[in-house]
Coordinates of C-alpha atoms and ligand atoms in Angstrom, one line a residue:
X10 CA 130.7 119.8 114.1
X11 CA 132.4 119.9 110.7
X12 CA 135.1 117.3 110.1
X13 CA 137.1 116.4 107.3
X14 CA 135.3 113.8 105.0
X15 CA 138.1 111.3 105.5
X16 CA 138.2 111.6 109.4
X17 CA 134.5 111.0 109.7
X18 CA 134.0 108.5 106.8
X19 CA 136.6 105.9 107.6
X20 CA 135.3 104.9 111.0
X21 CA 131.7 104.9 109.8
X22 CA 132.6 102.7 106.8
X23 CA 134.4 100.3 109.1
X24 CA 131.3 100.1 111.3
X25 CA 129.1 99.5 108.2
X26 CA 131.4 96.9 106.8
X27 CA 131.2 95.0 110.0
X28 CA 127.5 95.2 110.3
X29 CA 127.0 94.3 106.6
X30 CA 129.3 91.3 107.2
X31 CA 127.1 90.3 110.2
X32 CA 123.9 90.6 108.2
X33 CA 125.2 88.7 105.3
X34 CA 126.6 85.9 107.6
X35 CA 123.3 85.7 109.4
X36 CA 121.2 85.6 106.1
X37 CA 121.6 81.9 105.8
X38 CA 120.6 81.2 109.4
X39 CA 118.3 84.0 110.6
X40 CA 114.5 83.8 110.2
X41 CA 113.8 84.7 106.6
X42 CA 110.9 86.8 107.7
X43 CA 111.1 90.1 109.4
X44 CA 110.3 89.5 113.1
X45 CA 109.4 93.0 114.3
X46 CA 106.0 94.5 114.0
X47 CA 105.2 97.8 112.4
X48 CA 104.5 99.3 115.8
X49 CA 107.8 98.2 117.0
X50 CA 109.7 99.6 114.0
X51 CA 107.9 103.0 114.3
X52 CA 108.8 103.1 118.0
X53 CA 112.5 102.6 117.3
X54 CA 112.8 104.4 113.9
X55 CA 110.2 106.9 113.6
X56 CA 111.6 109.5 115.9
X57 CA 111.0 113.3 116.1
X58 CA 113.3 115.3 113.9
X59 CA 115.7 117.3 116.1
X60 CA 117.0 120.8 115.8
X61 CA 120.6 119.9 116.4
X62 CA 120.9 116.5 114.9
X63 CA 122.8 113.5 116.2
X64 CA 126.4 112.4 115.8
X65 CA 126.9 110.4 112.6
X66 CA 128.4 107.3 114.4
X67 CA 125.2 107.3 116.7
X68 CA 122.9 107.6 113.7
X69 CA 124.6 104.7 111.9
X70 CA 124.8 102.6 115.0
X71 CA 121.2 103.0 115.9
X72 CA 120.1 102.4 112.4
X73 CA 122.1 99.0 112.4
X74 CA 120.6 97.9 115.6
X75 CA 117.0 99.2 115.2
X76 CA 116.5 98.2 111.6
X77 CA 117.7 94.6 112.1
X78 CA 114.5 93.0 113.3
X79 CA 112.6 94.7 110.4
X80 CA 114.9 93.2 107.7
X81 CA 114.0 90.2 105.5
X82 CA 116.7 87.8 104.7
X83 CA 115.9 88.2 101.1
X84 CA 119.6 88.2 100.1
X85 CA 119.8 84.6 101.6
X86 CA 119.3 81.2 99.9
X87 CA 115.9 80.4 101.0
X88 CA 113.9 83.5 100.0
X89 CA 111.5 82.6 97.1
X90 CA 109.1 85.5 97.3
X91 CA 107.9 87.6 94.4
X92 CA 110.8 87.6 91.9
X93 CA 113.6 89.0 94.0
X94 CA 117.3 88.2 93.5
X95 CA 120.0 88.7 96.0
X96 CA 123.3 90.4 95.6
X97 CA 126.3 88.6 94.3
X98 CA 129.5 89.7 96.3
X99 CA 131.1 91.3 93.3
X100 CA 128.0 93.2 92.6
X101 CA 127.5 94.4 96.2
X102 CA 131.2 95.5 96.3
X103 CA 130.8 97.4 93.1
X104 CA 127.7 99.0 94.5
X105 CA 129.6 100.3 97.4
X106 CA 132.3 101.7 95.1
X107 CA 129.5 103.4 93.1
X108 CA 128.4 105.3 96.2
X109 CA 132.0 106.0 97.4
X110 CA 132.9 107.4 93.9
X111 CA 129.5 109.3 93.8
X112 CA 129.8 110.2 90.1
X113 CA 126.8 111.8 88.4
X114 CA 126.0 108.9 86.1
X115 CA 124.1 111.0 83.6
X116 CA 126.9 112.6 81.8
X117 CA 130.3 111.5 80.4
X118 CA 131.9 114.8 81.6
X119 CA 130.6 114.2 85.1
X120 CA 132.0 110.7 85.3
X121 CA 134.1 109.4 82.4
X122 CA 134.9 106.0 83.9
X123 CA 131.4 105.1 84.8
X124 CA 130.2 106.1 81.4
X125 CA 132.7 103.8 79.7
X126 CA 131.7 101.0 82.1
X127 CA 128.1 101.6 81.2
X128 CA 128.7 101.3 77.4
X129 CA 130.7 98.2 78.1
X130 CA 127.9 96.7 80.3
X131 CA 125.5 97.6 77.4
X132 CA 127.7 95.7 74.8
X133 CA 128.0 92.6 77.1
X134 CA 124.3 92.5 77.8
X135 CA 123.4 92.3 74.1
X136 CA 126.0 89.6 73.8
X137 CA 124.8 87.5 76.7
X138 CA 121.1 88.0 75.9
X139 CA 121.8 87.6 72.2
X140 CA 119.9 90.6 71.1
X141 CA 120.8 92.8 68.0
X142 CA 124.1 94.2 68.6
X143 CA 123.4 97.7 67.5
X144 CA 120.5 98.1 70.0
X145 CA 120.7 101.0 72.4
X146 CA 120.3 100.5 76.1
X147 CA 119.2 102.7 79.1
X148 CA 120.1 101.8 82.7
X149 CA 116.9 102.5 84.8
X150 CA 115.6 101.7 88.2
X151 CA 113.8 98.6 87.3
X152 CA 111.3 96.8 85.1
X153 CA 108.7 99.4 85.6
X154 CA 110.9 102.2 84.2
X155 CA 112.3 99.9 81.5
X156 CA 108.8 99.2 80.2
X157 CA 108.0 102.9 80.4
X158 CA 111.3 103.8 78.5
X159 CA 110.7 101.2 75.8
X160 CA 107.1 102.2 75.3
X161 CA 108.1 105.8 75.0
X162 CA 110.4 104.9 72.2
X163 CA 107.6 102.9 70.6
X164 CA 105.2 105.8 71.0
X165 CA 107.8 108.1 69.3
X166 CA 108.4 105.7 66.3
X167 CA 104.7 104.6 65.5
X168 CA 103.7 108.3 65.6
X169 CA 106.7 109.4 63.5
X170 CA 105.6 107.0 60.9
X171 CA 102.1 108.5 61.0
X172 CA 103.7 112.0 60.5
X173 CA 103.4 113.2 64.1
X174 CA 106.2 114.4 66.4
X175 CA 105.0 113.3 69.9
X176 CA 108.0 114.9 71.7
X177 CA 107.2 118.4 70.2
X178 CA 103.4 118.2 70.0
X179 CA 102.3 115.8 72.7
X180 CA 99.3 113.6 72.3
X181 CA 96.5 116.1 72.0
X182 CA 95.3 115.8 68.4
X183 CA 97.8 113.0 67.7
X184 CA 96.6 110.0 65.6
X185 CA 95.3 107.2 67.9
X186 CA 97.7 104.6 69.0
X187 CA 96.3 101.0 69.2
X188 CA 97.8 99.1 72.1
X189 CA 97.5 95.3 72.2
X190 CA 98.3 93.3 75.4
X191 CA 98.1 89.7 76.5
X192 CA 95.4 89.2 79.3
X193 CA 98.3 88.3 81.6
X194 CA 100.3 91.6 81.0
X195 CA 102.2 92.6 84.1
X196 CA 100.8 95.5 86.2
X197 CA 103.8 97.7 85.3
X198 CA 102.7 97.7 81.7
X199 CA 99.5 99.5 82.7
X200 CA 101.2 102.1 84.7
X201 CA 103.7 102.7 81.8
X202 CA 100.8 103.2 79.5
X203 CA 99.1 105.5 82.1
X204 CA 102.3 107.7 82.4
X205 CA 102.7 107.9 78.7
X206 CA 99.2 109.3 78.1
X207 CA 98.0 106.1 76.3
X208 CA 95.6 105.2 79.1
X209 CA 95.6 102.1 81.2
X210 CA 92.1 100.9 80.0
X211 CA 92.0 101.5 76.3
X212 CA 94.0 98.4 75.1
X213 CA 92.9 95.5 73.1
X214 CA 93.3 92.3 75.1
X215 CA 94.6 89.0 73.7
X216 CA 93.3 85.7 75.1
X217 CA 95.7 83.4 76.8
X218 CA 96.1 79.7 77.3
X219 CA 96.2 77.9 80.6
X220 CA 99.9 78.9 81.2
X221 CA 99.1 82.6 80.5
X222 CA 100.6 82.6 76.9
X223 CA 99.0 84.8 74.3
X224 CA 96.9 82.8 71.7
X225 CA 98.1 83.6 68.2
X226 CA 94.7 83.4 66.7
X227 CA 93.2 85.9 69.3
X228 CA 96.2 88.2 68.6
X229 CA 95.4 88.0 64.9
X230 CA 91.8 88.9 65.5
X231 CA 92.8 91.9 67.7
X232 CA 95.4 93.1 65.2
X233 CA 92.8 93.0 62.5
X234 CA 90.8 95.6 64.4
X235 CA 93.8 98.1 64.3
X236 CA 94.3 100.8 61.8
X237 CA 97.4 102.9 61.9
X238 CA 100.0 103.2 64.8
X239 CA 100.0 100.1 66.8
X240 CA 102.1 98.9 69.7
X241 CA 102.1 95.2 70.9
X242 CA 103.3 94.2 74.4
X243 CA 104.4 90.6 74.7
X244 CA 105.8 88.9 77.8
X245 CA 108.8 86.7 78.4
X246 CA 108.4 85.2 81.8
X247 CA 104.9 85.3 83.3
X248 CA 105.3 86.6 86.9
X249 CA 103.2 83.6 88.2
X250 CA 103.9 80.7 85.8
X251 CA 107.2 81.8 84.2
X252 CA 105.6 81.0 80.7
X253 CA 106.5 83.0 77.5
X254 CA 104.3 84.3 74.8
X255 CA 104.9 82.9 71.4
X256 CA 107.0 86.1 70.7
X257 CA 108.5 85.0 67.4
X258 CA 105.2 84.3 65.8
X259 CA 103.6 87.4 67.1
X260 CA 106.5 89.6 65.8
X261 CA 106.2 88.1 62.4
X262 CA 102.5 88.9 62.2
X263 CA 102.8 92.3 63.8
X264 CA 105.6 93.4 61.6
X265 CA 103.6 92.7 58.5
X266 CA 101.5 95.6 59.8
X267 CA 104.4 97.8 60.9
X268 CA 103.4 97.4 64.5
X269 CA 106.0 97.9 67.2
X270 CA 106.5 94.8 69.4
X271 CA 107.7 95.2 72.9
X272 CA 108.9 92.4 75.2
X273 CA 108.3 92.7 79.0
X274 CA 111.0 90.3 80.0
X275 CA 111.9 91.4 83.5
X276 CA 113.3 88.0 84.4
X277 CA 112.4 85.8 81.4
X278 CA 115.0 87.4 79.1
X279 CA 117.8 85.7 80.9
X280 CA 116.7 82.4 79.5
X281 CA 118.4 83.6 76.4
X282 CA 121.7 83.4 78.2
X283 CA 121.4 79.6 78.5
X284 CA 121.4 76.8 75.9
X285 CA 118.8 74.8 77.8
X286 CA 116.1 77.5 78.1
X287 CA 116.8 79.8 75.2
X288 CA 114.2 78.2 73.0
X289 CA 111.5 79.6 75.4
X290 CA 112.3 83.1 74.1
X291 CA 112.8 82.0 70.5
X292 CA 112.2 84.9 68.1
X293 CA 112.3 87.5 70.8
X294 CA 115.5 88.8 69.0
X295 CA 113.3 90.1 66.2
X296 CA 111.2 92.3 68.5
X297 CA 111.6 96.1 68.7
X298 CA 112.2 96.6 72.4
X299 CA 113.0 94.6 75.5
X300 CA 112.6 95.5 79.2
X301 CA 114.6 93.5 81.7
X302 CA 115.9 93.7 85.3
X303 CA 119.3 93.2 86.6
X304 CA 118.2 93.4 90.3
X305 CA 116.2 90.2 89.8
X306 CA 118.1 87.4 88.1
X307 CA 121.4 89.0 87.6
X308 CA 121.6 89.4 91.4
X309 CA 122.8 93.0 91.6
X310 CA 121.5 95.2 94.4
X311 CA 118.5 97.4 93.9
X312 CA 117.7 99.3 91.8
X313 CA 118.7 98.2 88.4
X314 CA 116.7 97.6 85.2
X315 CA 117.6 97.9 81.5
X316 CA 115.6 99.3 78.6
X317 CA 116.9 97.9 75.3
X318 CA 115.6 99.3 72.0
X319 CA 116.4 98.1 68.4
X320 CA 115.8 101.5 66.8
X321 CA 118.3 103.6 68.7
X322 CA 117.2 106.8 67.1
X323 CA 113.6 106.3 68.3
X324 CA 115.1 105.5 71.9
X325 CA 117.2 108.6 71.8
X326 CA 114.5 110.9 70.5
X327 CA 112.1 109.8 73.2
X328 CA 114.7 110.4 76.1
X329 CA 117.3 112.9 75.2
X330 CA 117.5 116.3 76.7
X331 CA 119.4 119.5 75.8
X332 CA 120.2 122.5 77.8
X333 CA 122.5 125.4 77.2
X334 CA 124.9 124.3 79.9
X335 CA 125.2 120.8 78.4
X336 CA 128.0 121.5 75.9
X337 CA 127.8 119.2 72.9
X338 CA 130.5 116.5 73.3
X339 CA 133.1 115.8 70.7
X340 CA 130.7 113.1 69.6
X341 CA 132.6 109.9 70.6
X342 CA 131.5 109.9 74.2
X343 CA 128.3 108.3 75.3
X344 CA 126.0 110.3 77.8
X345 CA 123.9 107.9 79.8
X346 CA 121.2 110.5 80.2
X347 CA 120.2 110.2 76.5
X348 CA 118.7 106.8 77.1
X349 CA 116.7 107.2 80.4
X350 CA 114.0 109.4 81.9
X351 CA 116.4 110.6 84.6
X352 CA 118.9 113.5 84.4
X353 CA 121.2 113.3 87.3
X354 CA 121.5 109.8 88.6
X355 CA 123.4 107.1 90.3
X356 CA 125.9 105.3 88.0
X357 CA 123.9 102.1 88.4
X358 CA 125.4 100.2 85.6
X359 CA 128.6 99.7 87.6
X360 CA 127.4 96.6 89.5
X361 CA 126.0 95.3 86.2
X362 CA 129.5 95.7 84.6
X363 CA 131.1 94.0 87.6
X364 CA 128.9 91.0 87.8
X365 CA 129.0 90.3 84.0
X366 CA 132.8 90.7 84.0
X367 CA 133.0 88.2 87.0
X368 CA 130.6 85.6 85.7
X369 CA 131.2 85.7 82.0
X370 CA 128.8 84.0 79.6
X371 CA 129.1 80.6 81.2
X372 CA 128.5 81.9 84.8
X373 CA 125.4 83.7 83.8
X374 CA 124.1 80.6 82.1
X375 CA 124.9 78.4 85.1
X376 CA 123.2 80.8 87.4
X377 CA 120.0 80.8 85.4
X378 CA 120.0 77.0 84.8
X379 CA 120.7 76.3 88.4
X380 CA 117.6 78.3 89.6
X381 CA 115.4 76.6 86.9
X382 CA 116.5 73.2 88.1
X383 CA 115.7 74.1 91.7
X384 CA 112.2 75.2 90.6
X385 CA 111.8 71.7 89.1
X386 CA 113.2 70.1 92.3
X387 CA 110.6 72.0 94.3
X388 CA 107.9 70.7 92.1
X389 CA 109.1 67.1 92.4
X390 CA 109.5 67.2 96.2
X391 CA 106.2 69.0 96.9
X392 CA 104.0 67.0 94.5
X393 CA 105.1 63.8 96.1
X394 CA 102.8 64.6 98.9
X395 CA 99.1 63.8 98.8
X396 CA 97.0 67.0 98.5
X397 CA 99.7 69.1 96.9
X398 CA 99.3 70.0 93.3
X399 CA 101.7 71.9 91.0
X400 CA 99.5 74.2 88.9
X401 CA 101.8 75.3 86.1
X402 CA 104.2 73.8 83.7
X403 CA 107.5 74.5 85.5
X404 CA 109.4 75.7 82.4
X405 CA 111.5 78.3 84.1
X406 CA 112.1 79.3 87.7
X407 CA 108.6 79.6 88.9
X408 CA 106.2 77.0 90.5
X409 CA 102.7 77.5 91.6
X410 CA 101.4 75.2 94.3
X411 CA 97.9 74.5 95.6
X412 CA 96.9 72.6 98.7
X413 CA 93.8 70.5 99.3
X414 CA 92.6 68.3 102.1
X415 CA 89.3 66.7 102.9
X416 CA 87.0 69.0 104.8
X417 CA 89.1 72.1 103.9
X418 CA 88.3 74.9 101.5
X419 CA 91.3 74.8 99.1
X420 CA 91.6 78.6 98.8
X421 CA 91.6 79.1 102.5
X422 CA 93.9 76.2 103.1
X423 CA 96.5 77.3 100.5
X424 CA 96.4 80.9 101.9
X425 CA 96.9 79.5 105.5
X426 CA 99.9 77.4 104.4
X427 CA 101.5 80.4 102.8
X428 CA 101.1 82.4 106.0
X429 CA 102.3 79.6 108.1
X430 CA 105.5 79.2 106.0
X431 CA 106.0 82.9 106.1
X432 CA 105.8 83.0 109.9
X433 CA 107.9 79.9 110.5
X434 CA 110.8 81.7 108.9
X435 CA 112.7 78.8 107.5
X436 CA 111.9 80.0 103.9
X437 CA 109.7 82.7 102.5
X438 CA 107.4 82.8 99.6
X439 CA 104.3 84.6 98.7
X440 CA 100.7 83.9 97.5
X441 CA 98.9 84.7 94.4
X442 CA 95.7 84.1 92.5
X443 CA 95.9 81.8 89.5
X444 CA 92.9 81.0 87.4
X445 CA 90.7 82.4 90.1
X446 CA 92.1 80.2 92.9
X447 CA 94.6 80.8 95.6
X448 CA 98.2 79.5 95.0
X449 CA 101.5 79.5 96.7
X450 CA 104.1 81.0 94.4
X451 CA 107.7 79.9 94.4
X452 CA 110.3 81.8 92.6
X453 CA 114.0 80.7 92.5
X454 CA 116.4 83.5 91.5
X455 CA 119.0 83.9 94.1
X456 CA 122.6 83.1 93.2
X457 CA 123.3 81.4 96.6
X458 CA 120.5 78.9 96.7
X459 CA 121.7 75.3 96.9
X460 CA 120.0 72.0 96.6
X461 CA 120.0 71.6 100.4
X462 CA 118.1 74.9 100.7
X463 CA 115.4 73.6 98.4
X464 CA 115.2 70.3 100.3
X465 CA 114.9 72.2 103.7
X466 CA 112.3 74.5 102.3
X467 CA 110.3 71.8 100.7
X468 CA 110.2 70.1 104.1
X469 CA 109.2 73.4 105.8
X470 CA 106.4 73.8 103.3
X471 CA 105.1 70.3 103.8
X472 CA 105.3 70.5 107.6
X473 CA 103.4 73.8 107.4
X474 CA 100.8 72.1 105.3
X475 CA 100.4 69.2 107.8
X476 CA 100.3 71.5 110.7
X477 CA 97.4 73.7 109.1
X478 CA 95.5 70.5 108.2
X479 CA 95.8 69.0 111.6
X480 CA 94.8 72.3 113.2
Ligands
LIG503 C1 109.2 92.2 88.1 C2 108.5 92.5 86.8 C3 108.2 93.7 86.4 C4 108.5 95.0 87.1 O1 109.8 95.0 87.4 P1 110.3 96.0 88.6 O2 111.8 95.8 88.5 O3 109.7 95.4 89.9 O4 109.9 97.4 88.4 C5 107.6 93.9 85.1 N1 107.3 92.7 84.4 C6 107.5 91.5 84.7 C7 107.1 90.3 83.9 C8 108.1 91.3 86.1 O5 108.3 90.1 86.4

């Protein structure tokens, strides 16, 4: 049964390379939705575990065949659901190398080259996103853990200023931390607060305008109620409308009171890589921490998020670990585990390194601007049809669409159009609730989307709308 790694690995990798090639090739032509039902997938994939196992080539071969009908073509050019990027070829190739190298990405001594690639990706990110160049960065699984990491650094620092060491002494008996959020804060902020012992229901809520942006006056009112340690969470890129809080103004006011300002910017931060959209996140550079994703707009494979913190000692204090067998390094090396909640981990910054090196500043900017222009094109093409309304200001890459027709309930109609588009398989997008009503939500963040894809998809959406109205 035991074979040399090389004997067994090469044929398997060849099989996988072929299958991956087929999948990538088909992504532009296959139905964007998954065609299999959950019952079907359980029949083919949910087998009984055997005593003696199965040959590796059979495992991989069956996986390739049986998973296929249960895969979404979300790497393809006509997937506009949630906010989900694809994988740029260079990022995918780098991701394969990451697995083949299989270095423990936590420690310099366990993987010197990945550690240096990570510190380089860190430096390039601060450059592209134009954030303070001495900020620290941790490479985490996604926006959820980036928010959690940044807020842990915030928790450390606001309590340190109040004379409390939260890492040593925990929260029991600690000074109360005030948390201020916009009414449109993303779901992951609440789970981050929950994990950090700050509670997901104790925050002060700031009113927002029709695009979901915090109102500065409401923020002032809430801040005025706060004494002592205070953390403010702002947002760059509302997950529905793509709008930005007035971050610059909020930071200015918050910093007068020594509050920590965090920016949840899972995709919106990338506006800062462009000339055209940078103004949306103006002033964000003066915040204290920023959470963003690479697996959304930078189009690297899952999972890849980044926690960036201006005060690197707060960041490190909240995350670092020590153990007898972790010998102190000479000092010059950077250990990735000092900046993230994980200990051993995948060297997940390698695809980020590869894609930034490949695209350069201009390439990142072009990618972001192209997606934004396609969101506007969607809005133009769709709103030309009677009964189609664009609900948001399409400032970035997100468009919200609502459908109306005489004799139809607009919520039901809109949901039915979303379902119809999803099952037609020409493009894929999801639904949402905006201002209490149903909406279709279009997010453009795939590197491979072209103008024709937007035209074909807009046609598919309008055909679905007509089909639903005409029963
Ligand atoms: C996507 C998103 C998140 C969560 O990021 P994950 O990578 O899915 O964990 C948080 N905040 C905003 C604004 C987002 O768009």
